[in-house]
Structures are given as C-alpha cells and as structure tokens.
PDB file of C-alpha atoms in Angstrom:
ATOM      1  CA  MET A   1       2.858  16.340  12.816  1.00  0.00           C
ATOM      2  CA  ARG A   2       6.095  14.755  11.687  1.00  0.00           C
ATOM      3  CA  SER A   3       6.381  13.269   8.236  1.00  0.00           C
ATOM      4  CA  GLU A   4       8.820  11.249   6.150  1.00  0.00           C
ATOM      5  CA  ILE A   5       8.766   9.809   2.651  1.00  0.00           C
ATOM      6  CA  ILE A   6      10.064   6.321   1.983  1.00  0.00           C
ATOM      7  CA  SER A   7      10.771   4.909  -1.476  1.00  0.00           C
ATOM      8  CA  VAL A   8       9.612   1.431  -2.379  1.00  0.00           C
ATOM      9  CA  ALA A   9      10.838  -0.501  -5.422  1.00  0.00           C
ATOM     10  CA  THR A  10       7.798  -2.437  -6.620  1.00  0.00           C
ATOM     11  CA  GLY A  11       9.354  -3.962  -9.723  1.00  0.00           C
ATOM     12  CA  SER A  12       7.726  -4.832 -13.008  1.00  0.00           C
ATOM     13  CA  ARG A  13       4.907  -7.080 -11.774  1.00  0.00           C
ATOM     14  CA  GLU A  14       1.835  -6.755  -9.568  1.00  0.00           C
ATOM     15  CA  THR A  15       2.849  -6.707  -5.945  1.00  0.00           C
ATOM     16  CA  VAL A  16       1.759  -6.616  -2.343  1.00  0.00           C
ATOM     17  CA  HIS A  17       4.859  -5.160  -0.692  1.00  0.00           C
ATOM     18  CA  ASP A  18       5.269  -5.342   3.089  1.00  0.00           C
ATOM     19  CA  ILE A  19       6.205  -1.948   4.577  1.00  0.00           C
ATOM     20  CA  THR A  20       5.499  -2.825   8.204  1.00  0.00           C
ATOM     21  CA  ALA A  21       9.166  -2.702   9.260  1.00  0.00           C
ATOM     22  CA  GLU A  22       9.682   0.756   7.755  1.00  0.00           C
ATOM     23  CA  CYS A  23       6.519   1.989   9.496  1.00  0.00           C
ATOM     24  CA  ALA A  24       7.623   0.510  12.826  1.00  0.00           C
ATOM     25  CA  ASP A  25      11.063   2.116  12.508  1.00  0.00           C
ATOM     26  CA  PHE A  26       9.491   5.497  11.796  1.00  0.00           C
ATOM     27  CA  VAL A  27       7.110   5.485  14.783  1.00  0.00           C
ATOM     28  CA  ARG A  28       9.777   4.183  17.174  1.00  0.00           C
ATOM     29  CA  THR A  29      11.613   7.513  16.862  1.00  0.00           C
ATOM     30  CA  GLN A  30       8.537   9.768  16.911  1.00  0.00           C
ATOM     31  CA  GLY A  31       7.122   9.591  20.385  1.00  0.00           C
ATOM     32  CA  ASP A  32       4.995   7.575  22.692  1.00  0.00           C
ATOM     33  CA  ASP A  33       1.325   7.510  21.638  1.00  0.00           C
ATOM     34  CA  GLY A  34      -0.438   8.790  18.556  1.00  0.00           C
ATOM     35  CA  LEU A  35      -1.495   7.822  15.062  1.00  0.00           C
ATOM     36  CA  LEU A  36       0.540   6.749  12.058  1.00  0.00           C
ATOM     37  CA  HIS A  37      -1.008   7.811   8.775  1.00  0.00           C
ATOM     38  CA  ILE A  38       0.314   6.044   5.675  1.00  0.00           C
ATOM     39  CA  PHE A  39      -0.400   7.714   2.323  1.00  0.00           C
ATOM     40  CA  VAL A  40       0.591   6.746  -1.214  1.00  0.00           C
ATOM     41  CA  PRO A  41       0.536   9.821  -3.508  1.00  0.00           C
ATOM     42  CA  HIS A  42      -0.078   7.778  -6.655  1.00  0.00           C
ATOM     43  CA  ALA A  43      -3.278   7.297  -8.671  1.00  0.00           C
ATOM     44  CA  THR A  44      -2.603   3.587  -9.142  1.00  0.00           C
ATOM     45  CA  ALA A  45      -1.545   2.213  -5.735  1.00  0.00           C
ATOM     46  CA  GLY A  46      -3.139   1.540  -2.374  1.00  0.00           C
ATOM     47  CA  VAL A  47      -2.391   0.685   1.239  1.00  0.00           C
ATOM     48  CA  ALA A  48      -3.852  -2.435   2.857  1.00  0.00           C
ATOM     49  CA  LEU A  49      -3.793  -3.868   6.359  1.00  0.00           C
ATOM     50  CA  LEU A  50      -3.831  -7.640   6.069  1.00  0.00           C
ATOM     51  CA  GLU A  51      -2.077 -10.822   7.027  1.00  0.00           C
ATOM     52  CA  LEU A  52       0.987 -11.345   4.882  1.00  0.00           C
ATOM     53  CA  GLY A  53       2.654 -14.670   4.448  1.00  0.00           C
ATOM     54  CA  SER A  54       0.540 -17.812   4.268  1.00  0.00           C
ATOM     55  CA  ARG A  55      -0.045 -16.667   0.653  1.00  0.00           C
ATOM     56  CA  SER A  56      -2.664 -14.074   1.650  1.00  0.00           C
ATOM     57  CA  ASP A  57      -0.848 -11.598  -0.586  1.00  0.00           C
ATOM     58  CA  ASP A  58      -1.262 -13.996  -3.532  1.00  0.00           C
ATOM     59  CA  ASP A  59      -4.952 -14.372  -2.654  1.00  0.00           C
ATOM     60  CA  LEU A  60      -5.393 -10.588  -2.663  1.00  0.00           C
ATOM     61  CA  LEU A  61      -3.758 -10.275  -6.084  1.00  0.00           C
ATOM     62  CA  ALA A  62      -5.935 -13.134  -7.410  1.00  0.00           C
ATOM     63  CA  ALA A  63      -9.083 -11.458  -6.067  1.00  0.00           C
ATOM     64  CA  LEU A  64      -8.080  -8.167  -7.679  1.00  0.00           C
ATOM     65  CA  ARG A  65      -7.451  -9.970 -10.990  1.00  0.00           C
ATOM     66  CA  ASP A  66     -10.989 -11.405 -10.760  1.00  0.00           C
ATOM     67  CA  LEU A  67     -12.550  -8.034  -9.877  1.00  0.00           C
ATOM     68  CA  LEU A  68     -10.347  -5.965 -12.182  1.00  0.00           C
ATOM     69  CA  PRO A  69      -9.218  -8.156 -15.097  1.00  0.00           C
ATOM     70  CA  PRO A  70      -6.010  -7.062 -16.855  1.00  0.00           C
ATOM     71  CA  ASP A  71      -7.554  -6.883 -20.316  1.00  0.00           C
ATOM     72  CA  ASP A  72      -8.574  -4.249 -22.862  1.00  0.00           C
ATOM     73  CA  ARG A  73     -12.040  -3.424 -21.435  1.00  0.00           C
ATOM     74  CA  TRP A  74     -10.813  -0.285 -19.676  1.00  0.00           C
ATOM     75  CA  ARG A  75     -11.530   3.144 -21.160  1.00  0.00           C
ATOM     76  CA  HIS A  76      -8.440   4.564 -19.468  1.00  0.00           C
ATOM     77  CA  ALA A  77      -6.165   2.887 -21.977  1.00  0.00           C
ATOM     78  CA  HIS A  78      -2.631   4.308 -21.936  1.00  0.00           C
ATOM     79  CA  GLY A  79       0.279   2.220 -20.686  1.00  0.00           C
ATOM     80  CA  SER A  80       0.525  -1.553 -20.661  1.00  0.00           C
ATOM     81  CA  PRO A  81      -2.543  -3.714 -21.461  1.00  0.00           C
ATOM     82  CA  GLY A  82      -5.107  -3.490 -18.657  1.00  0.00           C
ATOM     83  CA  HIS A  83      -3.506  -0.364 -17.186  1.00  0.00           C
ATOM     84  CA  GLY A  84      -6.922   1.241 -16.669  1.00  0.00           C
ATOM     85  CA  ARG A  85      -7.698  -1.228 -13.892  1.00  0.00           C
ATOM     86  CA  SER A  86      -4.807   0.217 -11.878  1.00  0.00           C
ATOM     87  CA  HIS A  87      -6.656   3.542 -11.845  1.00  0.00           C
ATOM     88  CA  VAL A  88      -9.823   1.879 -10.523  1.00  0.00           C
ATOM     89  CA  MET A  89      -8.079  -0.145  -7.791  1.00  0.00           C
ATOM     90  CA  PRO A  90      -7.684   2.760  -5.289  1.00  0.00           C
ATOM     91  CA  ALA A  91     -11.488   2.896  -5.041  1.00  0.00           C
ATOM     92  CA  LEU A  92     -11.283  -0.642  -3.597  1.00  0.00           C
ATOM     93  CA  ILE A  93      -7.964  -0.419  -1.761  1.00  0.00           C
ATOM     94  CA  PRO A  94      -7.570   3.222  -0.730  1.00  0.00           C
ATOM     95  CA  PRO A  95      -4.254   5.059  -0.977  1.00  0.00           C
ATOM     96  CA  TYR A  96      -4.119   5.530   2.800  1.00  0.00           C
ATOM     97  CA  ALA A  97      -4.436   3.830   6.178  1.00  0.00           C
ATOM     98  CA  THR A  98      -4.184   4.979   9.782  1.00  0.00           C
ATOM     99  CA  VAL A  99      -2.740   2.809  12.558  1.00  0.00           C
ATOM    100  CA  PRO A 100      -2.733   3.541  16.315  1.00  0.00           C
ATOM    101  CA  VAL A 101       0.675   3.851  17.975  1.00  0.00           C
ATOM    102  CA  LEU A 102       1.002   2.971  21.654  1.00  0.00           C
ATOM    103  CA  GLY A 103       4.267   3.314  23.529  1.00  0.00           C
ATOM    104  CA  GLY A 104       6.157   3.963  20.295  1.00  0.00           C
ATOM    105  CA  ARG A 105       4.885   0.716  18.726  1.00  0.00           C
ATOM    106  CA  LEU A 106       2.341  -0.008  16.025  1.00  0.00           C
ATOM    107  CA  ALA A 107      -0.864  -1.308  17.612  1.00  0.00           C
ATOM    108  CA  LEU A 108      -1.533  -3.871  14.903  1.00  0.00           C
ATOM    109  CA  GLY A 109      -3.367  -7.135  15.469  1.00  0.00           C
ATOM    110  CA  THR A 110      -1.377 -10.348  15.783  1.00  0.00           C
ATOM    111  CA  TRP A 111      -1.450 -11.177  12.070  1.00  0.00           C
ATOM    112  CA  GLN A 112      -1.810  -7.689  10.598  1.00  0.00           C
ATOM    113  CA  SER A 113       0.826  -6.123   8.394  1.00  0.00           C
ATOM    114  CA  ILE A 114       0.937  -2.881   6.420  1.00  0.00           C
ATOM    115  CA  ALA A 115       1.289  -3.373   2.679  1.00  0.00           C
ATOM    116  CA  LEU A 116       1.649  -1.246  -0.416  1.00  0.00           C
ATOM    117  CA  VAL A 117      -0.574  -2.752  -3.130  1.00  0.00           C
ATOM    118  CA  ASP A 118       0.495  -1.945  -6.675  1.00  0.00           C
ATOM    119  CA  LEU A 119      -1.012  -3.395  -9.852  1.00  0.00           C
ATOM    120  CA  ASN A 120       0.711  -0.876 -12.121  1.00  0.00           C
ATOM    121  CA  VAL A 121       3.615  -2.639 -13.819  1.00  0.00           C
ATOM    122  CA  ASP A 122       4.602   0.560 -15.672  1.00  0.00           C
ATOM    123  CA  ASN A 123       5.905   2.378 -12.553  1.00  0.00           C
ATOM    124  CA  ARG A 124       8.624   0.503 -10.697  1.00  0.00           C
ATOM    125  CA  GLN A 125       9.301   3.002  -7.918  1.00  0.00           C
ATOM    126  CA  ARG A 126       6.748   4.304  -5.424  1.00  0.00           C
ATOM    127  CA  GLN A 127       6.753   6.909  -2.695  1.00  0.00           C
ATOM    128  CA  VAL A 128       4.953   6.386   0.607  1.00  0.00           C
ATOM    129  CA  ARG A 129       4.417   9.251   3.048  1.00  0.00           C
ATOM    130  CA  LEU A 130       4.475   8.309   6.719  1.00  0.00           C
ATOM    131  CA  SER A 131       3.016  10.932   9.061  1.00  0.00           C
ATOM    132  CA  PHE A 132       2.938  10.721  12.855  1.00  0.00           C
ATOM    133  CA  LEU A 133       0.298  12.606  14.799  1.00  0.00           C
ATOM    134  CA  SER A 134       1.124  12.628  18.493  1.00  0.00           C
ATOM    135  CA  ASP A 135      -1.562  12.887  21.137  1.00  0.00           C
TER     136      ASP A 135
END
C-alpha cells in the first residue's frame, strides 16, 4: 500500500471542498488497477462522493443544516455555537470512501466527484490521507 497526506484549507465557513483532482493526480502515479482509499483523520469531517457544481454542494450543506442545526442543543458544547453537530456529522457522512482505479484513473461515474465535507468552522486546515491498494 502506498499512502500520501494532502492538506486542504477549508476556511472559516462550512464547506464541501472538491478533492477529485488531487485524488486523480495521486492514483495516476501509483499503478494500473487497484483501490483508492480516502480517509480524513478528524472527528468533525467526512468524505462524500457526489455531483459537484449545479449547486449540489449547497444542497448538501442545506440538508445538513436541516438535519444538524447549528444551535445550542448539542451536549458537546465547546468551540463555536453549534460545534457539537460537527461531531455528529461523521455518522452521516463517514470520514472515508473507497474508489476503484482502472488503468491509473479513478473509476467514478460521469457526475461523481470526491469531496471533503467540513462543518467545523473552528479548524481551517484539514489533512486527508490517500492510500492506494494495488491488485
């Protein structure tokens, strides 16, 4: 298994950050066929495969706001208001995803992208581990 960590600046607001290009660059140099495993070693971020653009990322953030409101209901209460919801989000959007790689290319569907989802406005820098398992 080969592995690399990339850093992603998520800023000071909720974000769905496209990391597809970084993932594609990584697998291009790794080999022919296998699996790319994407893992976020943070308790408040996740990895999603979804269509980006066409405002799907905005729709995802709106849905998460409806499911996990940024208010003071959360028992996990340190950090900015509503921070506890960031600790619940990885149960809905897991901190990992696995994508097939064929011929050194991500085998994503036509409209699929790989995104880091981060509701935690207190941490502005994230790490993402990319691991390639060759067949």
